[in-house]
mmCIF file of C-alpha atoms in Angstrom:
data_model
loop_
_atom_site.group_PDB
_atom_site.id
_atom_site.type_symbol
_atom_site.label_atom_id
_atom_site.label_comp_id
_atom_site.label_asym_id
_atom_site.label_seq_id
_atom_site.Cartn_x
_atom_site.Cartn_y
_atom_site.Cartn_z
ATOM 1 C CA PRO A 1 -11.372 -24.539 9.164
ATOM 2 C CA LEU A 2 -13.127 -24.384 5.746
ATOM 3 C CA ALA A 3 -13.293 -27.818 3.278
ATOM 4 C CA ALA A 4 -12.283 -28.023 -0.230
ATOM 5 C CA CYS A 5 -15.931 -27.428 -1.785
ATOM 6 C CA ALA A 6 -17.289 -26.906 -5.063
ATOM 7 C CA GLY A 7 -17.411 -23.860 -6.469
ATOM 8 C CA GLY A 8 -21.491 -22.741 -5.971
ATOM 9 C CA ASN A 9 -22.469 -20.974 -9.300
ATOM 10 C CA ALA A 10 -19.501 -23.810 -11.364
ATOM 11 C CA GLY A 11 -21.498 -24.751 -14.352
ATOM 12 C CA SER A 12 -21.027 -27.442 -17.068
ATOM 13 C CA GLY A 13 -17.662 -25.643 -17.920
ATOM 14 C CA SER A 14 -14.452 -26.726 -19.562
ATOM 15 C CA THR A 15 -11.439 -28.162 -16.796
ATOM 16 C CA ASP A 16 -8.323 -28.162 -19.238
ATOM 17 C CA ALA A 17 -7.001 -24.545 -17.874
ATOM 18 C CA GLY A 18 -3.251 -24.972 -18.141
ATOM 19 C CA GLY A 19 -1.929 -21.981 -15.715
ATOM 20 C CA ALA A 20 -5.417 -22.267 -13.546
ATOM 21 C CA GLY A 21 -6.977 -25.379 -12.838
ATOM 22 C CA GLY A 22 -10.355 -26.048 -11.899
ATOM 23 C CA THR A 23 -13.963 -25.044 -13.474
ATOM 24 C CA ASP A 24 -15.590 -22.368 -15.215
ATOM 25 C CA PRO A 25 -18.925 -21.134 -12.981
ATOM 26 C CA ASP A 26 -21.927 -20.084 -15.590
ATOM 27 C CA THR A 27 -21.243 -16.109 -14.945
ATOM 28 C CA PHE A 28 -18.215 -14.209 -13.820
ATOM 29 C CA THR A 29 -19.547 -13.156 -10.667
ATOM 30 C CA VAL A 30 -17.174 -10.740 -8.584
ATOM 31 C CA MET A 31 -17.559 -9.621 -5.311
ATOM 32 C CA THR A 32 -16.272 -6.224 -4.711
ATOM 33 C CA ALA A 33 -16.995 -3.364 -1.041
ATOM 34 C CA ASN A 34 -19.305 -1.602 -0.866
ATOM 35 C CA GLU A 35 -17.113 1.220 0.057
ATOM 36 C CA ASN A 36 -14.560 0.985 -3.518
ATOM 37 C CA PRO A 37 -17.699 2.085 -6.118
ATOM 38 C CA VAL A 38 -14.548 2.268 -8.750
ATOM 39 C CA LEU A 39 -12.875 -0.572 -9.324
ATOM 40 C CA SER A 40 -16.940 -2.073 -10.694
ATOM 41 C CA ASP A 41 -17.379 0.825 -12.758
ATOM 42 C CA GLU A 42 -13.973 0.511 -13.697
ATOM 43 C CA LEU A 43 -14.438 -2.907 -14.575
ATOM 44 C CA ASP A 44 -18.366 -2.474 -16.020
ATOM 45 C CA ALA A 45 -16.603 0.159 -18.299
ATOM 46 C CA LEU A 46 -14.122 -3.509 -19.272
ATOM 47 C CA ALA A 47 -16.998 -5.992 -19.703
ATOM 48 C CA ASP A 48 -18.702 -2.820 -22.271
ATOM 49 C CA GLY A 49 -15.053 -2.328 -23.748
ATOM 50 C CA ALA A 50 -11.590 -3.724 -23.482
ATOM 51 C CA CYS A 51 -13.003 -6.768 -22.547
ATOM 52 C CA LYS A 52 -16.367 -7.439 -24.098
ATOM 53 C CA ALA A 53 -15.203 -10.531 -25.634
ATOM 54 C CA GLU A 54 -14.596 -12.152 -22.768
ATOM 55 C CA ASN A 55 -17.770 -10.633 -21.349
ATOM 56 C CA LYS A 56 -19.970 -12.681 -23.561
ATOM 57 C CA ALA A 57 -18.281 -15.809 -23.149
ATOM 58 C CA LEU A 58 -18.922 -15.349 -19.304
ATOM 59 C CA PRO A 59 -20.708 -12.725 -18.466
ATOM 60 C CA ILE A 60 -19.884 -9.757 -15.059
ATOM 61 C CA GLU A 61 -22.184 -10.238 -11.915
ATOM 62 C CA HIS A 62 -21.629 -8.293 -8.976
ATOM 63 C CA GLN A 63 -21.970 -9.061 -5.380
ATOM 64 C CA LYS A 64 -21.239 -6.119 -2.820
ATOM 65 C CA VAL A 65 -20.548 -6.485 1.477
ATOM 66 C CA ALA A 66 -20.033 -4.181 3.260
ATOM 67 C CA GLN A 67 -15.898 -3.588 4.124
ATOM 68 C CA ALA A 68 -16.042 -3.793 7.341
ATOM 69 C CA ASP A 69 -18.545 -7.580 6.994
ATOM 70 C CA VAL A 70 -15.622 -9.022 4.107
ATOM 71 C CA VAL A 71 -13.739 -12.102 6.307
ATOM 72 C CA GLN A 72 -17.136 -13.364 8.235
ATOM 73 C CA LYS A 73 -19.131 -13.275 5.156
ATOM 74 C CA VAL A 74 -16.325 -14.512 3.119
ATOM 75 C CA THR A 75 -15.785 -17.363 5.417
ATOM 76 C CA LEU A 76 -19.538 -17.935 4.914
ATOM 77 C CA LEU A 77 -19.553 -18.234 1.572
ATOM 78 C CA ALA A 78 -16.200 -20.203 0.988
ATOM 79 C CA SER A 79 -18.485 -23.076 3.431
ATOM 80 C CA GLN A 80 -21.215 -23.055 1.490
ATOM 81 C CA GLY A 81 -19.193 -23.349 -2.006
ATOM 82 C CA ALA A 82 -20.365 -19.446 -2.356
ATOM 83 C CA LEU A 83 -17.742 -17.450 -2.660
ATOM 84 C CA ALA A 84 -17.579 -15.761 -5.658
ATOM 85 C CA THR A 85 -14.942 -16.210 -8.719
ATOM 86 C CA HIS A 86 -13.520 -12.988 -7.895
ATOM 87 C CA THR A 87 -13.939 -11.772 -4.856
ATOM 88 C CA ILE A 88 -12.271 -9.714 -1.958
ATOM 89 C CA ALA A 89 -11.258 -11.802 1.299
ATOM 90 C CA GLY A 90 -9.287 -10.748 4.318
ATOM 91 C CA THR A 91 -5.175 -10.554 3.649
ATOM 92 C CA ALA A 92 -4.805 -13.454 6.526
ATOM 93 C CA LEU A 93 -7.376 -15.949 5.276
ATOM 94 C CA ILE A 94 -5.584 -15.680 2.081
ATOM 95 C CA ARG A 95 -2.111 -16.522 3.123
ATOM 96 C CA PRO A 96 -0.663 -20.170 2.611
ATOM 97 C CA ASP A 97 -1.471 -20.708 6.081
ATOM 98 C CA GLY A 98 -5.057 -18.812 6.410
ATOM 99 C CA ASP A 99 -8.702 -20.270 5.785
ATOM 100 C CA LEU A 100 -8.531 -19.864 2.047
ATOM 101 C CA GLY A 101 -5.198 -20.908 1.707
ATOM 102 C CA LYS A 102 -5.377 -24.000 3.378
ATOM 103 C CA ALA A 103 -8.670 -24.882 2.072
ATOM 104 C CA GLY A 104 -7.582 -24.764 -1.618
ATOM 105 C CA LEU A 105 -9.455 -21.746 -2.717
ATOM 106 C CA VAL A 106 -6.656 -18.873 -3.797
ATOM 107 C CA GLY A 107 -5.796 -19.416 -7.428
ATOM 108 C CA ASP A 108 -1.723 -18.579 -8.317
ATOM 109 C CA LEU A 109 -2.692 -14.843 -10.459
ATOM 110 C CA LYS A 110 1.039 -14.662 -11.403
ATOM 111 C CA ALA A 111 1.085 -18.522 -13.115
ATOM 112 C CA ALA A 112 -2.598 -17.821 -14.697
ATOM 113 C CA LEU A 113 -1.285 -14.979 -16.801
ATOM 114 C CA GLU A 114 2.204 -16.577 -17.303
ATOM 115 C CA ASP A 115 0.274 -19.603 -18.883
ATOM 116 C CA ALA A 116 -1.997 -17.176 -20.993
ATOM 117 C CA GLY A 117 1.439 -14.736 -21.262
ATOM 118 C CA THR A 118 -0.089 -11.688 -20.258
ATOM 119 C CA TRP A 119 2.160 -11.827 -16.158
ATOM 120 C CA ASP A 120 4.424 -9.109 -17.379
ATOM 121 C CA ASN A 121 1.255 -6.546 -17.526
ATOM 122 C CA VAL A 122 2.122 -6.692 -13.822
ATOM 123 C CA LEU A 123 4.328 -4.084 -12.693
ATOM 124 C CA PRO A 124 7.148 -5.224 -10.690
ATOM 125 C CA ALA A 125 6.945 -2.938 -7.616
ATOM 126 C CA ALA A 126 3.407 -4.936 -8.052
ATOM 127 C CA ALA A 127 4.161 -8.312 -8.048
ATOM 128 C CA SER A 128 6.879 -7.894 -5.182
ATOM 129 C CA THR A 129 4.464 -6.617 -2.553
ATOM 130 C CA VAL A 130 1.519 -8.602 -3.399
ATOM 131 C CA GLU A 131 3.826 -11.509 -2.402
ATOM 132 C CA GLN A 132 5.148 -10.542 0.574
ATOM 133 C CA VAL A 133 1.922 -9.280 1.610
ATOM 134 C CA TYR A 134 -0.401 -11.930 0.999
ATOM 135 C CA GLY A 135 2.713 -15.002 0.603
ATOM 136 C CA GLY A 136 2.296 -15.922 -3.275
ATOM 137 C CA MET A 137 0.422 -13.244 -6.215
ATOM 138 C CA PHE A 138 -2.319 -13.953 -4.988
ATOM 139 C CA SER A 139 -4.804 -10.956 -5.104
ATOM 140 C CA MET A 140 -5.142 -8.222 -7.906
ATOM 141 C CA PRO A 141 -3.080 -5.175 -7.608
ATOM 142 C CA TYR A 142 -6.587 -2.505 -8.541
ATOM 143 C CA GLN A 143 -5.127 0.680 -6.708
ATOM 144 C CA TYR A 144 -1.292 0.834 -5.463
ATOM 145 C CA ASN A 145 -0.153 3.234 -3.311
ATOM 146 C CA ILE A 146 3.827 3.741 -2.588
ATOM 147 C CA GLU A 147 4.971 5.681 0.727
ATOM 148 C CA GLY A 148 7.739 8.330 0.388
ATOM 149 C CA ILE A 149 7.979 12.393 0.908
ATOM 150 C CA PHE A 150 6.064 15.063 -0.125
ATOM 151 C CA TYR A 151 7.648 18.786 -0.259
ATOM 152 C CA ASN A 152 6.967 21.999 -1.155
ATOM 153 C CA LYS A 153 9.616 23.435 -3.780
ATOM 154 C CA GLN A 154 10.098 25.971 -3.950
ATOM 155 C CA ILE A 155 10.193 26.556 -0.136
ATOM 156 C CA PHE A 156 12.834 23.710 -0.279
ATOM 157 C CA ALA A 157 14.538 26.676 -4.150
ATOM 158 C CA ASP A 158 13.860 29.998 -1.286
ATOM 159 C CA ASN A 159 15.894 27.780 1.664
ATOM 160 C CA GLY A 160 18.634 26.114 -0.457
ATOM 161 C CA ILE A 161 17.647 22.066 -0.002
ATOM 162 C CA GLU A 162 18.446 19.311 -2.060
ATOM 163 C CA GLU A 163 16.017 17.243 -1.884
ATOM 164 C CA PRO A 164 17.635 15.115 1.832
ATOM 165 C CA GLN A 165 20.028 11.954 0.554
ATOM 166 C CA THR A 166 19.844 10.587 3.566
ATOM 167 C CA TRP A 167 18.807 10.227 7.527
ATOM 168 C CA ASP A 168 21.419 13.014 7.916
ATOM 169 C CA ASP A 169 20.287 15.288 5.274
ATOM 170 C CA LEU A 170 16.881 15.077 5.922
ATOM 171 C CA VAL A 171 17.838 16.505 10.085
ATOM 172 C CA ASP A 172 20.081 19.234 8.385
ATOM 173 C CA ALA A 173 17.240 20.190 5.729
ATOM 174 C CA ALA A 174 14.938 20.373 9.096
ATOM 175 C CA ALA A 175 16.969 22.507 10.747
ATOM 176 C CA THR A 176 17.358 24.989 7.923
ATOM 177 C CA LEU A 177 13.529 25.211 7.520
ATOM 178 C CA GLN A 178 13.494 26.235 11.700
ATOM 179 C CA ASP A 179 15.155 28.120 10.880
ATOM 180 C CA ALA A 180 13.511 30.176 8.656
ATOM 181 C CA GLY A 181 10.675 30.088 11.016
ATOM 182 C CA ILE A 182 8.833 26.899 8.438
ATOM 183 C CA VAL A 183 7.251 24.002 9.728
ATOM 184 C CA PRO A 184 10.243 21.026 8.178
ATOM 185 C CA MET A 185 7.246 18.255 8.819
ATOM 186 C CA THR A 186 3.797 17.584 9.033
ATOM 187 C CA GLU A 187 2.565 14.294 10.138
ATOM 188 C CA ALA A 188 -1.449 13.249 11.634
ATOM 189 C CA GLY A 189 -0.290 12.295 14.490
ATOM 190 C CA ALA A 190 -3.340 11.776 15.718
ATOM 191 C CA ASN A 191 -3.321 8.413 14.282
ATOM 192 C CA GLY A 192 -0.460 6.897 15.373
ATOM 193 C CA TRP A 193 0.673 5.328 11.847
ATOM 194 C CA PRO A 194 2.496 8.411 10.212
ATOM 195 C CA LEU A 195 4.907 8.509 13.031
ATOM 196 C CA THR A 196 5.077 4.995 12.960
ATOM 197 C CA ARG A 197 6.092 4.495 9.367
ATOM 198 C CA ILE A 198 8.728 7.164 9.602
ATOM 199 C CA LEU A 199 10.464 4.520 12.271
ATOM 200 C CA GLY A 200 9.856 1.891 9.914
ATOM 201 C CA MET A 201 11.549 3.342 7.466
ATOM 202 C CA TYR A 202 14.273 4.196 9.071
ATOM 203 C CA ILE A 203 14.704 0.614 10.326
ATOM 204 C CA TYR A 204 13.845 -0.873 6.891
ATOM 205 C CA ARG A 205 16.915 1.180 5.561
ATOM 206 C CA ASN A 206 18.884 0.149 8.758
ATOM 207 C CA VAL A 207 18.278 -3.093 8.337
ATOM 208 C CA GLY A 208 17.228 -3.938 5.111
ATOM 209 C CA PRO A 209 14.646 -4.915 3.538
ATOM 210 C CA ASP A 210 13.942 -8.555 4.897
ATOM 211 C CA ALA A 211 13.872 -6.286 8.950
ATOM 212 C CA MET A 212 10.848 -7.425 9.423
ATOM 213 C CA THR A 213 9.922 -10.864 7.931
ATOM 214 C CA ALA A 214 13.128 -10.959 10.966
ATOM 215 C CA ILE A 215 10.785 -10.026 13.071
ATOM 216 C CA GLN A 216 7.933 -12.196 12.307
ATOM 217 C CA SER A 217 10.252 -15.005 12.481
ATOM 218 C CA GLY A 218 11.530 -14.333 15.904
ATOM 219 C CA ASP A 219 15.768 -14.137 13.849
ATOM 220 C CA ALA A 220 15.072 -10.918 15.205
ATOM 221 C CA LYS A 221 14.183 -8.963 18.128
ATOM 222 C CA LEU A 222 12.759 -5.293 18.262
ATOM 223 C CA THR A 223 15.447 -4.754 21.167
ATOM 224 C CA ASP A 224 17.954 -5.395 18.539
ATOM 225 C CA PRO A 225 20.114 -2.240 18.646
ATOM 226 C CA GLU A 226 19.155 -1.639 14.843
ATOM 227 C CA TYR A 227 15.446 -1.672 15.395
ATOM 228 C CA VAL A 228 15.868 0.479 18.511
ATOM 229 C CA ALA A 229 17.787 3.506 16.863
ATOM 230 C CA GLY A 230 14.928 3.955 14.319
ATOM 231 C CA ALA A 231 12.789 4.769 17.726
ATOM 232 C CA GLU A 232 15.386 6.699 18.924
ATOM 233 C CA ALA A 233 15.512 8.628 15.310
ATOM 234 C CA LEU A 234 11.877 9.124 15.506
ATOM 235 C CA GLN A 235 11.941 10.242 18.775
ATOM 236 C CA LYS A 236 14.878 13.143 18.341
ATOM 237 C CA PHE A 237 13.430 14.125 15.693
ATOM 238 C CA ALA A 238 10.088 14.677 17.226
ATOM 239 C CA GLU A 239 11.950 16.237 19.741
ATOM 240 C CA ASP A 240 13.793 18.854 17.491
ATOM 241 C CA GLY A 241 10.779 20.331 16.701
ATOM 242 C CA ASN A 242 10.101 18.893 13.399
ATOM 243 C CA PHE A 243 6.705 18.155 13.479
ATOM 244 C CA GLY A 244 6.183 21.267 14.883
ATOM 245 C CA GLU A 245 3.701 22.241 17.531
ATOM 246 C CA GLY A 246 0.729 20.513 18.416
ATOM 247 C CA PHE A 247 1.127 17.209 16.088
ATOM 248 C CA SER A 248 0.154 14.096 18.544
ATOM 249 C CA THR A 249 -3.190 15.543 18.192
ATOM 250 C CA ARG A 250 -2.649 16.706 14.284
ATOM 251 C CA ASP A 251 -5.910 14.730 11.946
ATOM 252 C CA GLY A 252 -5.316 14.112 8.254
ATOM 253 C CA ASP A 253 -7.137 16.444 6.719
ATOM 254 C CA THR A 254 -5.150 19.201 9.186
ATOM 255 C CA SER A 255 -1.414 17.576 8.975
ATOM 256 C CA SER A 256 -2.823 17.263 4.069
ATOM 257 C CA ASN A 257 -3.999 20.779 4.059
ATOM 258 C CA MET A 258 -0.781 22.414 6.004
ATOM 259 C CA PHE A 259 1.547 21.021 2.830
ATOM 260 C CA LEU A 260 -0.763 21.722 0.186
ATOM 261 C CA THR A 261 -1.385 25.834 2.452
ATOM 262 C CA GLY A 262 2.901 25.577 2.300
ATOM 263 C CA GLN A 263 2.505 25.540 6.150
ATOM 264 C CA ALA A 264 4.452 22.747 6.411
ATOM 265 C CA ALA A 265 7.477 21.785 3.655
ATOM 266 C CA MET A 266 6.871 17.964 3.724
ATOM 267 C CA THR A 267 5.184 15.208 5.179
ATOM 268 C CA TYR A 268 5.554 11.959 4.555
ATOM 269 C CA ASP A 269 2.046 9.789 3.289
ATOM 270 C CA GLY A 270 0.925 7.572 0.271
ATOM 271 C CA THR A 271 0.447 8.634 -2.982
ATOM 272 C CA TRP A 272 -2.874 8.630 -2.253
ATOM 273 C CA LEU A 273 -2.258 11.480 -1.117
ATOM 274 C CA LEU A 274 -2.651 12.196 -5.174
ATOM 275 C CA SER A 275 -6.855 12.693 -5.169
ATOM 276 C CA ALA A 276 -5.451 16.761 -2.820
ATOM 277 C CA ILE A 277 -3.571 17.340 -4.533
ATOM 278 C CA ASN A 278 -5.243 17.054 -7.930
ATOM 279 C CA ASP A 279 -7.663 19.221 -5.932
ATOM 280 C CA PRO A 280 -7.252 22.972 -6.368
ATOM 281 C CA ASP A 281 -9.933 23.625 -3.918
ATOM 282 C CA ARG A 282 -7.475 22.213 -1.579
ATOM 283 C CA ASN A 283 -3.620 22.936 -2.987
ATOM 284 C CA GLN A 284 -3.052 26.261 -2.416
ATOM 285 C CA ILE A 285 0.657 25.974 -3.394
ATOM 286 C CA GLY A 286 0.384 23.947 -6.845
ATOM 287 C CA GLY A 287 0.691 21.092 -8.018
ATOM 288 C CA GLU A 288 4.055 21.887 -10.225
ATOM 289 C CA ASN A 289 5.015 22.936 -6.397
ATOM 290 C CA VAL A 290 4.642 19.278 -5.687
ATOM 291 C CA GLY A 291 7.167 16.839 -5.594
ATOM 292 C CA PHE A 292 7.672 13.658 -4.733
ATOM 293 C CA MET A 293 11.320 11.566 -3.308
ATOM 294 C CA PRO A 294 11.753 8.486 -1.705
ATOM 295 C CA PHE A 295 12.636 7.828 2.389
ATOM 296 C CA PRO A 296 16.442 8.800 2.837
ATOM 297 C CA GLU A 297 19.254 6.497 3.539
ATOM 298 C CA VAL A 298 20.852 6.084 6.639
ATOM 299 C CA ASP A 299 24.351 5.785 7.303
ATOM 300 C CA GLY A 300 26.621 2.274 7.052
ATOM 301 C CA GLY A 301 22.575 1.227 6.631
ATOM 302 C CA LYS A 302 21.837 -2.465 4.627
ATOM 303 C CA GLY A 303 18.962 -1.175 2.876
ATOM 304 C CA SER A 304 18.751 1.445 -0.569
ATOM 305 C CA ILE A 305 16.951 4.152 -1.616
ATOM 306 C CA ASP A 306 14.949 2.746 -3.976
ATOM 307 C CA GLN A 307 13.423 -0.197 -1.868
ATOM 308 C CA TYR A 308 10.460 2.077 -1.328
ATOM 309 C CA PRO A 309 7.210 1.340 1.128
ATOM 310 C CA ALA A 310 3.871 0.087 -1.304
ATOM 311 C CA ASN A 311 0.507 -1.767 -0.588
ATOM 312 C CA ALA A 312 -1.833 -3.197 -3.213
ATOM 313 C CA GLY A 313 -4.771 -2.017 -1.625
ATOM 314 C CA ALA A 314 -7.916 -4.609 -0.945
ATOM 315 C CA PRO A 315 -7.481 -8.310 -1.055
ATOM 316 C CA MET A 316 -8.597 -10.101 -4.325
ATOM 317 C CA ILE A 317 -8.295 -13.126 -5.102
ATOM 318 C CA VAL A 318 -9.583 -15.221 -8.190
ATOM 319 C CA ASN A 319 -11.302 -18.278 -6.047
ATOM 320 C CA ALA A 320 -8.707 -21.935 -7.702
ATOM 321 C CA GLU A 321 -11.482 -23.676 -8.023
ATOM 322 C CA GLN A 322 -13.551 -21.588 -10.840
ATOM 323 C CA PHE A 323 -10.060 -20.517 -12.262
ATOM 324 C CA GLY A 324 -11.391 -22.213 -15.760
ATOM 325 C CA PRO A 325 -10.040 -20.714 -19.194
ATOM 326 C CA LYS A 326 -13.008 -17.883 -19.726
ATOM 327 C CA VAL A 327 -11.982 -17.068 -16.370
ATOM 328 C CA GLN A 328 -8.599 -17.084 -16.922
ATOM 329 C CA ASP A 329 -9.342 -15.228 -19.811
ATOM 330 C CA TRP A 330 -11.055 -12.394 -18.063
ATOM 331 C CA ILE A 331 -8.616 -12.705 -15.123
ATOM 332 C CA SER A 332 -5.784 -11.994 -18.587
ATOM 333 C CA CYS A 333 -7.522 -8.999 -19.673
ATOM 334 C CA ILE A 334 -8.218 -7.037 -16.852
ATOM 335 C CA ALA A 335 -4.059 -7.658 -16.256
ATOM 336 C CA GLU A 336 -3.089 -6.118 -19.833
ATOM 337 C CA ASN A 337 -6.361 -3.301 -20.156
ATOM 338 C CA TYR A 338 -7.234 -2.329 -16.313
ATOM 339 C CA GLY A 339 -4.236 0.477 -16.096
ATOM 340 C CA GLN A 340 -4.459 2.424 -18.370
ATOM 341 C CA GLN A 341 -8.470 2.200 -17.701
ATOM 342 C CA ALA A 342 -8.221 3.086 -14.534
ATOM 343 C CA LEU A 343 -6.011 5.259 -15.117
ATOM 344 C CA GLN A 344 -7.992 8.080 -18.022
ATOM 345 C CA ASP A 345 -10.912 7.119 -16.146
ATOM 346 C CA ALA A 346 -11.317 7.428 -12.505
ATOM 347 C CA GLY A 347 -6.737 9.243 -11.938
ATOM 348 C CA VAL A 348 -6.276 5.540 -10.254
ATOM 349 C CA ILE A 349 -3.179 4.946 -9.821
ATOM 350 C CA SER A 350 -2.618 0.345 -10.414
ATOM 351 C CA GLY A 351 -0.179 -2.003 -10.411
ATOM 352 C CA PHE A 352 -0.448 -2.690 -14.151
ATOM 353 C CA LYS A 353 1.402 -1.623 -17.252
ATOM 354 C CA VAL A 354 -0.002 1.382 -18.362
ATOM 355 C CA ASN A 355 -0.730 0.239 -22.265
ATOM 356 C CA GLY A 356 -1.465 3.242 -25.085
ATOM 357 C CA GLU A 357 -2.228 7.398 -24.019
ATOM 358 C CA VAL A 358 -3.453 8.737 -20.944
ATOM 359 C CA THR A 359 -4.436 11.612 -21.845
ATOM 360 C CA ASP A 360 -5.757 14.815 -19.590
ATOM 361 C CA ILE A 361 -4.320 12.948 -16.284
ATOM 362 C CA SER A 362 -2.309 15.716 -13.669
ATOM 363 C CA GLU A 363 1.669 16.375 -14.444
ATOM 364 C CA ASN A 364 1.528 15.096 -10.321
ATOM 365 C CA THR A 365 0.088 11.607 -11.746
ATOM 366 C CA ALA A 366 1.888 10.210 -14.636
ATOM 367 C CA GLU A 367 5.179 11.489 -12.889
ATOM 368 C CA ILE A 368 4.294 8.877 -9.436
ATOM 369 C CA GLN A 369 2.523 5.963 -12.144
ATOM 370 C CA GLN A 370 6.304 6.629 -14.539
ATOM 371 C CA ARG A 371 8.164 5.802 -10.827
ATOM 372 C CA ILE A 372 5.915 2.562 -9.900
ATOM 373 C CA GLU A 373 6.945 1.821 -13.888
ATOM 374 C CA GLY A 374 10.112 1.736 -12.495
ATOM 375 C CA ILE A 375 10.564 0.067 -9.018
ATOM 376 C CA ASP A 376 11.757 -3.238 -8.910
ATOM 377 C CA GLU A 377 11.854 -4.633 -5.025
ATOM 378 C CA THR A 378 9.264 -2.375 -2.733
ATOM 379 C CA VAL A 379 9.018 -3.337 1.414
ATOM 380 C CA LEU A 380 5.992 -3.703 3.748
ATOM 381 C CA TRP A 381 4.571 -1.205 6.481
ATOM 382 C CA PHE A 382 6.489 -0.964 9.955
ATOM 383 C CA GLU A 383 3.356 -2.225 11.395
ATOM 384 C CA ALA A 384 1.975 -5.119 8.060
ATOM 385 C CA LEU A 385 2.663 -7.888 9.509
ATOM 386 C CA PHE A 386 1.386 -6.883 12.822
ATOM 387 C CA ASP A 387 -1.359 -9.338 14.699
ATOM 388 C CA PRO A 388 -4.272 -6.141 15.908
ATOM 389 C CA LYS A 389 -3.725 -6.528 19.560
ATOM 390 C CA SER A 390 -0.086 -5.195 18.353
ATOM 391 C CA ASN A 391 -0.976 -2.892 15.721
ATOM 392 C CA SER A 392 -2.692 -0.833 18.365
ATOM 393 C CA LEU A 393 -0.845 -0.353 20.705
ATOM 394 C CA ALA A 394 2.134 0.309 18.071
ATOM 395 C CA SER A 395 -0.049 3.885 17.197
ATOM 396 C CA THR A 396 -1.285 4.867 21.226
ATOM 397 C CA ASN A 397 2.841 4.109 22.191
ATOM 398 C CA VAL A 398 4.318 6.908 19.260
ATOM 399 C CA THR A 399 2.614 9.597 20.754
ATOM 400 C CA LEU A 400 4.741 8.784 24.056
ATOM 401 C CA LEU A 401 7.423 7.943 22.479
ATOM 402 C CA THR A 402 8.073 10.762 20.297
ATOM 403 C CA THR A 403 6.544 13.484 24.364
ATOM 404 C CA GLY A 404 8.860 12.057 25.523
ATOM 405 C CA GLN A 405 6.733 10.477 27.513
ATOM 406 C CA MET A 406 8.174 7.121 26.006
ATOM 407 C CA SER A 407 11.941 5.652 25.940
ATOM 408 C CA PRO A 408 12.381 4.196 23.095
ATOM 409 C CA GLU A 409 13.938 1.020 24.804
ATOM 410 C CA ASP A 410 10.491 0.984 26.633
ATOM 411 C CA TYR A 411 8.260 1.607 23.165
ATOM 412 C CA MET A 412 10.267 -1.283 21.111
ATOM 413 C CA LYS A 413 10.395 -3.590 24.359
ATOM 414 C CA ASP A 414 6.378 -3.258 25.199
ATOM 415 C CA LEU A 415 5.724 -3.971 21.338
ATOM 416 C CA GLN A 416 8.036 -6.715 21.729
ATOM 417 C CA ALA A 417 6.481 -8.321 24.348
ATOM 418 C CA SER A 418 3.076 -7.401 22.881
ATOM 419 C CA LEU A 419 3.864 -9.666 19.274
ATOM 420 C CA ASP A 420 5.386 -12.594 21.801
ATOM 421 C CA ALA A 421 2.112 -12.632 23.942
ATOM 422 C CA ASN A 422 0.285 -12.856 20.507
ATOM 423 C CA LYS A 423 1.486 -14.894 18.170
#
């Protein structure tokens, strides 16, 4: 456990930070992952542009860490009182029951942005996701992805298919596509998680948006019939041949290429697929033929089609002890300007409002950004609240489930036993 300790580079800044609290440091230190150069580049662009005044008052200074070393490094720095002002962190560390959370080192971004009058720059969808994942508004949503079904508009039109609104509609559409000799939906079965996403989304639509928090709290079990129904639906969809031959060993690139070359009509994926959709070398069907729709409803279910699954990238927290007025100004300026900066410069969709015009981005990217702006409530993905062992088991066993080697009841029973054992 970490003792709450004074910020390592805290200077003599004022402690009167209104909604933030904390003492301003001498520099605005930002620690990001080596694997994510876009974030540091875009923050530098803001420092030279829209946030010039904030940067003059508190100059930005970068620190880097390998993604795999984040938890170890951040835990060490925190114990030494040397945590960066704005830093990447591990999800488990920053929740209220995590080491950083318990030590009072995680700044409340909602309180600080409300105090500064800039909270409305955080999209409701992003706030919903961050609060669900971290137990509070503790991370800046620099990347934001929603998930759903990408589909080939031309193939749908040629076969008289409209966007499925229910699971039964989706099953009917898949049968029509198979009759026409087209693989209905491609997934990277080798990765496991693309298949568990479909199982999880069926459960969210059937049980409702609190489906997986009820599992985490023990109010429900994965062995309950309405949860097992998700495993049954996925197994039947797979056994009917809707993922095509060899799906269980198909990797991510192969799966994306099947969709982007017109060999499959649909793929369930996240909006990170936009980078491939926007690449003319990979996208052979043309951006104009790529549609995106939400996961359909389940008849009689308690979930709604407009509750998109979403994630908000790696957590980026503000060190509560350094959350002084100058840091608050910086965070406010980022909230107001990052959305436009990252979209215009890097084609990156974030969880911030886009204030101002953005030119020369693809219609597909613009459409997704617009869709995100209209979402009020999001859900998490199936394993979002699982421990690492159970997360791994969900992916490993889903191959057995979808190839008929494991029953839906046994799949859920084993997973529930793992969750119980690793509490």
